[in-house]
mmCIF file of C-alpha atoms in Angstrom:
data_model
loop_
_atom_site.group_PDB
_atom_site.id
_atom_site.type_symbol
_atom_site.label_atom_id
_atom_site.label_comp_id
_atom_site.label_asym_id
_atom_site.label_seq_id
_atom_site.Cartn_x
_atom_site.Cartn_y
_atom_site.Cartn_z
ATOM 1 C CA MET A 30 149.827 -42.123 48.996
ATOM 2 C CA GLU A 31 149.072 -38.215 47.981
ATOM 3 C CA LEU A 32 146.594 -36.325 49.701
ATOM 4 C CA ASN A 33 144.331 -34.459 47.205
ATOM 5 C CA ARG A 34 140.412 -33.789 47.767
ATOM 6 C CA ASP A 35 139.333 -37.409 46.446
ATOM 7 C CA THR A 36 141.365 -39.213 49.280
ATOM 8 C CA ILE A 37 140.877 -36.675 52.218
ATOM 9 C CA ASN A 38 137.115 -37.356 50.543
ATOM 10 C CA LYS A 39 137.776 -41.286 51.087
ATOM 11 C CA LEU A 40 139.405 -40.829 54.580
ATOM 12 C CA ARG A 41 137.113 -38.584 55.774
ATOM 13 C CA TRP A 42 134.263 -41.135 55.673
ATOM 14 C CA LEU A 43 136.377 -43.309 56.429
ATOM 15 C CA ILE A 44 136.808 -41.939 59.474
ATOM 16 C CA VAL A 45 132.999 -41.110 59.952
ATOM 17 C CA PHE A 46 131.898 -45.131 58.981
ATOM 18 C CA THR A 47 134.392 -46.085 61.842
ATOM 19 C CA VAL A 48 132.522 -43.777 64.505
ATOM 20 C CA VAL A 49 129.201 -44.804 63.491
ATOM 21 C CA VAL A 50 130.410 -48.355 64.206
ATOM 22 C CA VAL A 51 131.821 -48.151 67.146
ATOM 23 C CA VAL A 52 128.875 -46.222 68.741
ATOM 24 C CA THR A 53 126.621 -48.284 67.247
ATOM 25 C CA GLY A 54 128.425 -51.346 69.212
ATOM 26 C CA VAL A 55 128.796 -49.706 72.265
ATOM 27 C CA ASN A 56 125.240 -48.736 72.330
ATOM 28 C CA TYR A 57 123.191 -51.401 70.332
ATOM 29 C CA ARG A 58 120.549 -52.322 72.898
ATOM 30 C CA LYS A 59 119.518 -48.140 73.547
ATOM 31 C CA LEU A 60 119.549 -48.466 69.394
ATOM 32 C CA LEU A 61 117.519 -51.873 68.725
ATOM 33 C CA GLU A 62 115.168 -50.123 71.687
ATOM 34 C CA LEU A 63 114.839 -47.176 69.525
ATOM 35 C CA LEU A 64 114.331 -48.961 66.445
ATOM 36 C CA GLY A 65 111.180 -50.446 67.987
ATOM 37 C CA SER A 66 109.950 -47.693 69.137
ATOM 38 C CA LEU A 67 110.032 -46.108 65.963
ATOM 39 C CA VAL A 68 108.835 -49.289 64.384
ATOM 40 C CA HIS A 69 105.761 -49.121 67.057
ATOM 41 C CA ILE A 70 105.005 -45.370 66.387
ATOM 42 C CA ALA A 71 104.892 -46.430 62.419
ATOM 43 C CA SER A 72 103.071 -49.454 62.688
ATOM 44 C CA PRO A 73 99.903 -47.931 61.426
ATOM 45 C CA PHE A 74 101.693 -47.112 58.181
ATOM 46 C CA ILE A 75 103.155 -50.071 57.619
ATOM 47 C CA LEU A 76 99.964 -51.410 57.851
ATOM 48 C CA GLY A 77 98.577 -49.668 55.382
ATOM 49 C CA ALA A 78 100.795 -50.178 52.855
ATOM 50 C CA ALA A 79 101.091 -53.902 53.468
ATOM 51 C CA ILE A 80 96.707 -53.132 52.638
ATOM 52 C CA ALA A 81 97.376 -51.515 49.850
ATOM 53 C CA PHE A 82 99.565 -53.661 48.385
ATOM 54 C CA VAL A 83 97.612 -56.530 48.613
ATOM 55 C CA LEU A 84 94.169 -54.364 47.971
ATOM 56 C CA ASN A 85 96.227 -53.164 44.582
ATOM 57 C CA VAL A 86 96.575 -56.129 42.788
ATOM 58 C CA PRO A 87 92.913 -57.042 42.381
ATOM 59 C CA MET A 88 92.348 -53.650 41.742
ATOM 60 C CA ARG A 89 94.824 -52.899 39.365
ATOM 61 C CA ASN A 90 92.901 -55.684 37.336
ATOM 62 C CA ILE A 91 89.743 -54.818 37.755
ATOM 63 C CA GLU A 92 90.512 -51.297 36.644
ATOM 64 C CA ARG A 93 92.635 -52.790 33.396
ATOM 65 C CA HIS A 94 89.767 -54.467 31.851
ATOM 66 C CA LEU A 95 86.527 -51.679 33.318
ATOM 67 C CA PRO A 96 85.897 -50.453 29.490
ATOM 68 C CA TRP A 97 85.449 -46.880 30.452
ATOM 69 C CA LYS A 98 86.611 -43.769 28.301
ATOM 70 C CA GLY A 99 86.031 -40.142 28.108
ATOM 71 C CA LYS A 100 83.915 -38.650 31.111
ATOM 72 C CA LEU A 101 84.098 -42.100 32.921
ATOM 73 C CA GLU A 102 87.716 -42.874 33.178
ATOM 74 C CA LYS A 103 88.363 -40.472 36.369
ATOM 75 C CA LEU A 104 86.021 -42.907 37.629
ATOM 76 C CA LYS A 105 87.621 -46.486 37.173
ATOM 77 C CA ARG A 106 90.125 -45.702 39.664
ATOM 78 C CA PRO A 107 87.261 -45.318 42.344
ATOM 79 C CA ALA A 108 85.306 -47.880 41.181
ATOM 80 C CA ALA A 109 88.776 -50.394 40.878
ATOM 81 C CA MET A 110 89.080 -49.300 44.438
ATOM 82 C CA SER A 111 85.064 -50.138 45.979
ATOM 83 C CA LEU A 112 85.269 -53.459 43.828
ATOM 84 C CA ALA A 113 88.431 -54.258 45.545
ATOM 85 C CA ILE A 114 87.629 -54.012 48.547
ATOM 86 C CA LEU A 115 83.601 -55.452 48.328
ATOM 87 C CA ALA A 116 85.483 -58.596 46.976
ATOM 88 C CA VAL A 117 87.884 -58.947 50.054
ATOM 89 C CA ALA A 118 84.699 -58.060 52.094
ATOM 90 C CA GLY A 119 82.508 -60.357 50.334
ATOM 91 C CA VAL A 120 84.943 -63.301 50.573
ATOM 92 C CA LEU A 121 85.156 -63.170 53.984
ATOM 93 C CA PHE A 122 81.456 -62.565 54.818
ATOM 94 C CA LEU A 123 80.634 -65.303 52.744
ATOM 95 C CA VAL A 124 83.537 -68.238 54.439
ATOM 96 C CA THR A 125 81.846 -67.191 58.082
ATOM 97 C CA PHE A 126 78.296 -67.171 57.127
ATOM 98 C CA VAL A 127 79.735 -70.953 55.502
ATOM 99 C CA VAL A 128 81.605 -71.607 58.407
ATOM 100 C CA ALA A 129 79.686 -70.274 61.143
ATOM 101 C CA PRO A 130 76.492 -72.204 60.534
ATOM 102 C CA GLU A 131 78.993 -76.043 60.046
ATOM 103 C CA MET A 132 80.645 -75.013 63.172
ATOM 104 C CA ILE A 133 77.769 -74.536 65.350
ATOM 105 C CA ASN A 134 76.918 -77.722 63.885
ATOM 106 C CA THR A 135 79.892 -79.193 64.807
ATOM 107 C CA PHE A 136 79.818 -78.214 68.477
ATOM 108 C CA SER A 137 76.328 -79.261 69.096
ATOM 109 C CA GLY A 138 77.490 -82.748 67.064
ATOM 110 C CA LEU A 139 80.443 -83.293 69.801
ATOM 111 C CA GLN A 140 78.387 -82.033 72.861
ATOM 112 C CA LYS A 141 76.491 -85.551 72.100
ATOM 113 C CA SER A 142 79.410 -87.560 70.501
ATOM 114 C CA VAL A 143 82.284 -86.632 73.653
ATOM 115 C CA PRO A 144 80.484 -88.371 75.805
ATOM 116 C CA ILE A 145 79.952 -91.459 73.708
ATOM 117 C CA PHE A 146 83.127 -91.233 72.579
ATOM 118 C CA PHE A 147 84.593 -90.359 76.353
ATOM 119 C CA ALA A 148 82.318 -93.385 77.889
ATOM 120 C CA GLY A 149 83.837 -96.090 75.343
ATOM 121 C CA VAL A 150 87.243 -95.028 76.424
ATOM 122 C CA LYS A 151 86.289 -95.741 80.140
ATOM 123 C CA ASN A 152 84.758 -99.348 79.313
ATOM 124 C CA GLN A 153 88.359 -99.785 77.434
ATOM 125 C CA ALA A 154 90.317 -98.966 79.810
ATOM 126 C CA GLU A 155 88.303 -101.213 82.932
ATOM 127 C CA GLU A 156 88.553 -103.651 80.589
ATOM 128 C CA LEU A 157 92.168 -103.344 80.568
ATOM 129 C CA PHE A 158 92.376 -102.983 84.292
ATOM 130 C CA ALA A 159 90.228 -106.200 85.212
ATOM 131 C CA SER A 160 92.834 -108.193 82.744
ATOM 132 C CA ASN A 161 96.253 -106.556 84.236
ATOM 133 C CA PRO A 162 95.461 -106.293 87.729
ATOM 134 C CA GLN A 163 98.924 -105.247 88.153
ATOM 135 C CA ILE A 164 98.136 -101.494 86.787
ATOM 136 C CA LEU A 165 95.650 -101.340 89.415
ATOM 137 C CA GLU A 166 98.604 -102.449 92.101
ATOM 138 C CA TYR A 167 100.963 -99.674 90.812
ATOM 139 C CA LEU A 168 98.306 -97.089 91.051
ATOM 140 C CA GLY A 169 97.593 -97.291 93.987
ATOM 141 C CA SER A 170 100.797 -96.714 94.823
ATOM 142 C CA VAL A 171 101.131 -94.447 93.658
ATOM 143 C CA GLN A 172 101.076 -91.484 97.061
ATOM 144 C CA VAL A 173 99.868 -88.428 95.755
ATOM 145 C CA ASP A 174 99.918 -85.041 98.465
ATOM 146 C CA TRP A 175 96.481 -83.744 98.075
ATOM 147 C CA ASP A 176 96.995 -81.295 101.018
ATOM 148 C CA GLN A 177 100.132 -79.735 98.906
ATOM 149 C CA ILE A 178 97.765 -79.941 95.733
ATOM 150 C CA LEU A 179 94.943 -77.702 97.162
ATOM 151 C CA GLN A 180 97.302 -75.541 98.856
ATOM 152 C CA ASN A 181 98.993 -74.305 95.734
ATOM 153 C CA MET A 182 95.543 -74.007 94.167
ATOM 154 C CA ALA A 183 94.548 -71.757 96.717
ATOM 155 C CA GLU A 184 98.077 -69.684 95.820
ATOM 156 C CA PHE A 185 97.296 -69.691 92.096
ATOM 157 C CA LEU A 186 93.770 -68.281 92.777
ATOM 158 C CA LYS A 187 94.936 -66.083 95.092
ATOM 159 C CA THR A 188 97.181 -64.346 93.302
ATOM 160 C CA GLY A 189 95.348 -65.014 89.541
ATOM 161 C CA ALA A 190 92.089 -63.034 91.339
ATOM 162 C CA GLY A 191 94.199 -59.779 91.808
ATOM 163 C CA SER A 192 95.627 -59.784 88.840
ATOM 164 C CA MET A 193 92.738 -60.569 86.541
ATOM 165 C CA LEU A 194 91.327 -56.929 86.793
ATOM 166 C CA SER A 195 94.183 -55.455 85.451
ATOM 167 C CA THR A 196 94.763 -58.200 82.785
ATOM 168 C CA THR A 197 91.647 -57.666 81.656
ATOM 169 C CA MET A 198 92.057 -54.265 81.072
ATOM 170 C CA SER A 199 95.324 -54.426 79.482
ATOM 171 C CA ALA A 200 93.256 -56.800 76.964
ATOM 172 C CA ALA A 201 90.476 -54.086 76.489
ATOM 173 C CA VAL A 202 93.126 -51.417 75.603
ATOM 174 C CA SER A 203 94.969 -53.791 73.049
ATOM 175 C CA ILE A 204 91.541 -54.743 71.444
ATOM 176 C CA VAL A 205 90.939 -50.250 70.832
ATOM 177 C CA ASN A 206 94.527 -49.571 69.895
ATOM 178 C CA GLY A 207 94.188 -52.395 67.006
ATOM 179 C CA VAL A 208 91.320 -51.330 65.729
ATOM 180 C CA SER A 209 92.775 -47.785 65.789
ATOM 181 C CA THR A 210 95.948 -48.622 64.358
ATOM 182 C CA PHE A 211 93.472 -50.755 61.513
ATOM 183 C CA ALA A 212 91.504 -47.998 60.956
ATOM 184 C CA ILE A 213 94.343 -45.304 60.652
ATOM 185 C CA GLY A 214 96.007 -48.352 58.470
ATOM 186 C CA PHE A 215 93.189 -48.563 56.211
ATOM 187 C CA ILE A 216 92.317 -44.968 55.677
ATOM 188 C CA PHE A 217 96.130 -44.432 54.435
ATOM 189 C CA ALA A 218 95.918 -47.241 52.682
ATOM 190 C CA ILE A 219 92.677 -45.695 50.625
ATOM 191 C CA TYR A 220 95.458 -42.935 50.346
ATOM 192 C CA ILE A 221 97.873 -44.572 48.775
ATOM 193 C CA LEU A 222 95.924 -46.439 45.742
ATOM 194 C CA PHE A 223 94.334 -43.375 45.015
ATOM 195 C CA GLN A 224 97.791 -41.467 44.490
ATOM 196 C CA LYS A 225 100.064 -44.402 43.683
ATOM 197 C CA GLU A 226 101.298 -42.967 40.889
ATOM 198 C CA VAL A 227 101.914 -39.654 42.581
ATOM 199 C CA LEU A 228 103.882 -40.969 45.327
ATOM 200 C CA GLY A 229 105.765 -43.180 42.212
ATOM 201 C CA ARG A 230 107.360 -39.870 40.658
ATOM 202 C CA GLN A 231 107.832 -38.137 43.559
ATOM 203 C CA LEU A 232 109.797 -40.822 44.949
ATOM 204 C CA CYS A 233 111.585 -40.787 41.644
ATOM 205 C CA SER A 234 112.453 -37.730 41.945
ATOM 206 C CA LEU A 235 113.319 -37.522 44.722
ATOM 207 C CA MET A 236 116.139 -40.600 44.660
ATOM 208 C CA ASN A 237 117.524 -38.769 41.061
ATOM 209 C CA ALA A 238 118.076 -35.332 43.312
ATOM 210 C CA PHE A 239 119.867 -37.623 46.309
ATOM 211 C CA LEU A 240 121.741 -40.931 44.216
ATOM 212 C CA PRO A 241 123.741 -40.797 40.835
ATOM 213 C CA GLU A 242 121.610 -42.321 38.358
ATOM 214 C CA PRO A 243 123.192 -45.712 38.280
ATOM 215 C CA ALA A 244 121.476 -46.568 41.706
ATOM 216 C CA VAL A 245 118.428 -45.197 41.119
ATOM 217 C CA GLU A 246 118.372 -47.463 37.508
ATOM 218 C CA ARG A 247 119.204 -50.350 40.217
ATOM 219 C CA THR A 248 116.767 -49.417 43.114
ATOM 220 C CA LEU A 249 113.935 -48.834 40.555
ATOM 221 C CA TYR A 250 114.856 -52.346 39.380
ATOM 222 C CA ILE A 251 114.617 -54.447 42.264
ATOM 223 C CA ALA A 252 111.939 -52.593 43.324
ATOM 224 C CA ALA A 253 109.742 -53.835 40.109
ATOM 225 C CA LEU A 254 111.279 -57.199 40.965
ATOM 226 C CA ALA A 255 109.881 -57.234 44.193
ATOM 227 C CA GLU A 256 106.720 -55.967 43.646
ATOM 228 C CA ARG A 257 106.229 -58.566 40.588
ATOM 229 C CA THR A 258 107.281 -61.258 42.884
ATOM 230 C CA PHE A 259 105.533 -60.629 45.756
ATOM 231 C CA SER A 260 102.301 -59.702 44.012
ATOM 232 C CA SER A 261 102.966 -62.893 41.634
ATOM 233 C CA PHE A 262 102.984 -65.221 45.418
ATOM 234 C CA LEU A 263 100.408 -63.735 46.340
ATOM 235 C CA THR A 264 97.961 -64.466 43.580
ATOM 236 C CA GLY A 265 99.480 -67.933 43.345
ATOM 237 C CA GLN A 266 99.142 -68.920 47.396
ATOM 238 C CA CYS A 267 95.413 -67.471 46.741
ATOM 239 C CA VAL A 268 94.459 -69.582 43.677
ATOM 240 C CA GLU A 269 96.633 -73.068 45.010
ATOM 241 C CA ALA A 270 94.617 -72.567 48.743
ATOM 242 C CA VAL A 271 91.041 -72.452 46.645
ATOM 243 C CA ILE A 272 91.933 -75.312 44.415
ATOM 244 C CA LEU A 273 93.137 -77.110 47.852
ATOM 245 C CA GLY A 274 90.305 -76.451 49.687
ATOM 246 C CA VAL A 275 87.968 -77.561 46.361
ATOM 247 C CA MET A 276 89.945 -80.781 46.051
ATOM 248 C CA PHE A 277 89.539 -81.807 50.068
ATOM 249 C CA PHE A 278 85.389 -80.814 50.177
ATOM 250 C CA VAL A 279 85.050 -83.073 47.213
ATOM 251 C CA ALA A 280 87.476 -85.639 48.521
ATOM 252 C CA LEU A 281 85.464 -86.078 51.701
ATOM 253 C CA SER A 282 82.006 -85.846 50.143
ATOM 254 C CA ILE A 283 82.469 -88.382 47.961
ATOM 255 C CA LEU A 284 83.895 -90.452 50.579
ATOM 256 C CA ARG A 285 81.005 -89.641 53.066
ATOM 257 C CA LEU A 286 82.634 -88.031 55.614
ATOM 258 C CA PRO A 287 81.116 -85.636 58.007
ATOM 259 C CA TYR A 288 82.740 -81.766 58.172
ATOM 260 C CA ALA A 289 83.342 -81.945 54.505
ATOM 261 C CA LEU A 290 82.955 -78.059 54.051
ATOM 262 C CA LEU A 291 84.252 -76.758 57.276
ATOM 263 C CA VAL A 292 87.087 -78.899 56.654
ATOM 264 C CA GLY A 293 87.531 -77.939 53.177
ATOM 265 C CA VAL A 294 87.271 -74.354 54.306
ATOM 266 C CA LEU A 295 89.506 -74.395 56.572
ATOM 267 C CA ILE A 296 92.166 -76.681 54.988
ATOM 268 C CA ALA A 297 91.782 -73.756 52.318
ATOM 269 C CA PHE A 298 92.606 -70.702 55.174
ATOM 270 C CA THR A 299 95.388 -72.677 56.388
ATOM 271 C CA ALA A 300 96.906 -73.806 53.528
ATOM 272 C CA LEU A 301 97.963 -69.550 52.945
ATOM 273 C CA ILE A 302 101.054 -70.579 55.352
ATOM 274 C CA PRO A 303 103.164 -72.514 52.998
ATOM 275 C CA ILE A 304 103.868 -76.166 52.931
ATOM 276 C CA PHE A 305 103.322 -76.374 57.224
ATOM 277 C CA GLY A 306 99.390 -75.034 57.277
ATOM 278 C CA ALA A 307 97.606 -77.325 55.788
ATOM 279 C CA PHE A 308 98.601 -79.567 58.486
ATOM 280 C CA VAL A 309 96.353 -76.962 60.896
ATOM 281 C CA GLY A 310 93.813 -78.342 58.805
ATOM 282 C CA LEU A 311 94.341 -82.022 59.214
ATOM 283 C CA GLY A 312 94.884 -81.873 63.204
ATOM 284 C CA ILE A 313 91.326 -80.124 63.497
ATOM 285 C CA GLY A 314 89.504 -82.250 60.467
ATOM 286 C CA ALA A 315 90.874 -85.541 62.517
ATOM 287 C CA PHE A 316 90.183 -84.516 66.288
ATOM 288 C CA LEU A 317 86.492 -84.008 65.181
ATOM 289 C CA MET A 318 86.010 -86.932 62.826
ATOM 290 C CA LEU A 319 87.429 -88.833 65.328
ATOM 291 C CA MET A 320 85.220 -87.729 68.100
ATOM 292 C CA VAL A 321 82.903 -89.103 65.382
ATOM 293 C CA ASN A 322 84.008 -92.073 64.346
ATOM 294 C CA PRO A 323 88.206 -93.234 64.564
ATOM 295 C CA MET A 324 87.745 -94.801 61.186
ATOM 296 C CA ASP A 325 86.947 -92.076 59.583
ATOM 297 C CA ALA A 326 89.625 -90.365 60.967
ATOM 298 C CA LEU A 327 91.731 -92.278 59.908
ATOM 299 C CA ILE A 328 90.645 -92.399 55.922
ATOM 300 C CA PHE A 329 90.860 -88.435 56.701
ATOM 301 C CA THR A 330 94.409 -88.741 57.641
ATOM 302 C CA ILE A 331 95.235 -91.427 54.328
ATOM 303 C CA THR A 332 93.124 -88.694 52.372
ATOM 304 C CA PHE A 333 94.567 -86.188 53.106
ATOM 305 C CA PHE A 334 98.792 -86.982 52.903
ATOM 306 C CA VAL A 335 97.295 -88.796 49.027
ATOM 307 C CA LEU A 336 95.981 -85.194 48.065
ATOM 308 C CA GLN A 337 99.199 -83.528 50.036
ATOM 309 C CA GLN A 338 101.529 -85.380 47.707
ATOM 310 C CA ILE A 339 98.767 -84.394 44.554
ATOM 311 C CA GLU A 340 99.127 -80.859 45.670
ATOM 312 C CA GLY A 341 102.740 -80.967 46.758
ATOM 313 C CA ASN A 342 103.990 -82.409 43.053
ATOM 314 C CA LEU A 343 101.543 -81.222 40.567
ATOM 315 C CA ILE A 344 99.848 -77.763 41.867
ATOM 316 C CA TYR A 345 101.645 -75.848 43.613
ATOM 317 C CA PRO A 346 105.109 -76.135 41.506
ATOM 318 C CA HIS A 347 103.438 -74.711 38.800
ATOM 319 C CA VAL A 348 100.647 -72.212 40.768
ATOM 320 C CA VAL A 349 103.192 -70.927 43.317
ATOM 321 C CA GLY A 350 106.266 -72.427 42.358
ATOM 322 C CA GLY A 351 106.821 -71.178 38.895
ATOM 323 C CA SER A 352 105.344 -67.997 39.952
ATOM 324 C CA VAL A 353 108.147 -66.826 42.115
ATOM 325 C CA GLY A 354 110.718 -68.925 40.956
ATOM 326 C CA LEU A 355 111.932 -70.646 43.658
ATOM 327 C CA PRO A 356 113.685 -74.065 43.703
ATOM 328 C CA SER A 357 111.171 -76.166 46.503
ATOM 329 C CA ILE A 358 113.828 -76.860 48.456
ATOM 330 C CA TRP A 359 114.409 -72.588 48.715
ATOM 331 C CA VAL A 360 111.280 -72.286 49.793
ATOM 332 C CA LEU A 361 111.337 -75.154 52.911
ATOM 333 C CA VAL A 362 114.649 -72.693 53.582
ATOM 334 C CA ALA A 363 112.561 -69.755 53.442
ATOM 335 C CA VAL A 364 109.431 -71.325 55.307
ATOM 336 C CA THR A 365 112.028 -72.158 57.864
ATOM 337 C CA VAL A 366 113.876 -69.799 58.767
ATOM 338 C CA GLY A 367 110.838 -66.911 57.568
ATOM 339 C CA GLY A 368 108.725 -68.873 60.248
ATOM 340 C CA SER A 369 111.364 -69.164 63.625
ATOM 341 C CA MET A 370 112.294 -65.356 62.932
ATOM 342 C CA MET A 371 109.374 -63.796 62.466
ATOM 343 C CA GLY A 372 106.108 -66.227 62.319
ATOM 344 C CA VAL A 373 103.298 -66.738 60.372
ATOM 345 C CA VAL A 374 103.823 -63.241 58.849
ATOM 346 C CA GLY A 375 107.579 -64.518 58.583
ATOM 347 C CA MET A 376 106.214 -67.717 56.166
ATOM 348 C CA LEU A 377 104.401 -65.372 53.975
ATOM 349 C CA LEU A 378 106.985 -63.286 53.703
ATOM 350 C CA PHE A 379 110.301 -64.849 53.310
ATOM 351 C CA ILE A 380 109.727 -67.094 49.680
ATOM 352 C CA PRO A 381 109.090 -63.908 47.667
ATOM 353 C CA LEU A 382 111.833 -61.842 49.939
ATOM 354 C CA CYS A 383 114.403 -65.267 49.404
ATOM 355 C CA SER A 384 112.870 -65.216 45.635
ATOM 356 C CA VAL A 385 113.811 -61.627 44.765
ATOM 357 C CA LEU A 386 117.615 -62.616 46.278
ATOM 358 C CA TYR A 387 117.506 -65.526 44.175
ATOM 359 C CA ALA A 388 116.972 -63.966 40.957
ATOM 360 C CA LEU A 389 119.440 -60.750 41.924
ATOM 361 C CA LEU A 390 122.064 -63.508 42.522
ATOM 362 C CA ARG A 391 121.321 -65.607 39.497
ATOM 363 C CA GLU A 392 121.235 -62.270 38.025
ATOM 364 C CA ALA A 393 125.591 -61.043 39.635
ATOM 365 C CA VAL A 394 126.595 -64.795 39.101
ATOM 366 C CA HIS A 395 125.579 -65.020 35.094
ATOM 367 C CA GLY A 396 126.795 -61.983 34.921
ATOM 368 C CA ARG A 397 130.462 -62.401 36.648
ATOM 369 C CA LEU A 398 130.808 -65.758 34.516
ATOM 370 C CA ALA A 399 130.082 -63.744 31.452
ATOM 371 C CA GLN A 400 132.565 -61.635 32.363
ATOM 372 C CA LYS A 401 135.514 -64.445 32.971
ATOM 373 C CA LYS A 402 134.452 -65.665 30.076
ATOM 374 C CA ALA A 403 135.083 -63.250 27.646
ATOM 375 C CA HIS A 404 138.597 -61.981 29.442
ATOM 376 C CA GLY A 405 139.238 -65.719 28.793
ATOM 377 C CA ASP A 406 138.394 -64.616 25.811
ATOM 378 C CA GLU A 407 140.274 -62.202 25.392
ATOM 379 C CA GLY A 408 143.427 -64.443 27.173
ATOM 380 C CA GLY A 409 143.661 -66.868 24.328
ATOM 381 C CA SER A 410 143.035 -64.874 21.128
ATOM 382 C CA ALA A 411 146.297 -62.413 22.588
ATOM 383 C CA PRO A 412 148.861 -64.990 21.943
ATOM 384 C CA GLY A 413 147.508 -66.017 18.171
ATOM 385 C CA SER A 414 147.230 -61.764 17.375
ATOM 386 C CA ARG A 415 150.887 -60.850 18.150
#
């Protein structure tokens, strides 16, 4: 092999890459700890970027439709940002003040219905024991060491009381840290939204200075695809959640089932988690109705699965599935993998992320097939040209 300058540079980078791989493999635990520390330090700014991305979706639409020209054009960005923040805060405020009275009424009703429910369970149990005396004989033969149980409870209370103060202090510190992190992130998000064009130009200049032009073009293309996919997914998921919540409210009101408004709002919120979120509303709604009337819980469960089929087969593919361009099987895979890795946040992130990867892979596959077809046509036409 000829040792020219290009070959020496390739060997140098190969040696550097090998050294980096070996050092990373030996010290991977320390590197993971360092990475975790860096992520913890940067968490306010990561949160701020996420808030800015979410607020940018309504702010961009509001700013586009504001008919202000001339001197008022400079006020479009602050006005659009304020309206977007007020819209998000207004939705949270409205939901809170709609749900809070309903929750108070629900718990007030549960104070009356729960004792009645358990009294009925007690009566049924007594009838069961009266008709099956062998159950009482079996329960009488069970030996319970109450002294050991009381001793274990005393030891638990002794150790728990000692750690209660430290747990309370750590909880208070966590709350303060969470509030300060959110405040810093929110301020950082406002700066991003005010100067997003300037930041975009600076980032493009930085990439043009240190990266080759094809790499810059490819990076900008992937970033635009990711931004478009995430924005479409966020908009579609919110619209789908509102539609599903309204469907449940109307259906439960028509069937005269209790807690129609509360269950509709609850399912609308939990439906923001793709595929599995609405089942949380099913569990809570069925439990609340079970305390009132078991038949209402059964009717609600049947209604839930009917509406879930309508939503899953008709609404979700058109509202959300079309916005991300991801087949249903890969949506299920993305939700499962994301949930196992990062919980609820992973479920929300992995669908648009997998959609971006799916679009890039589809583009690469089509490009390779087109190249093979072109080479095949050239190979097939070569003998005839001789």
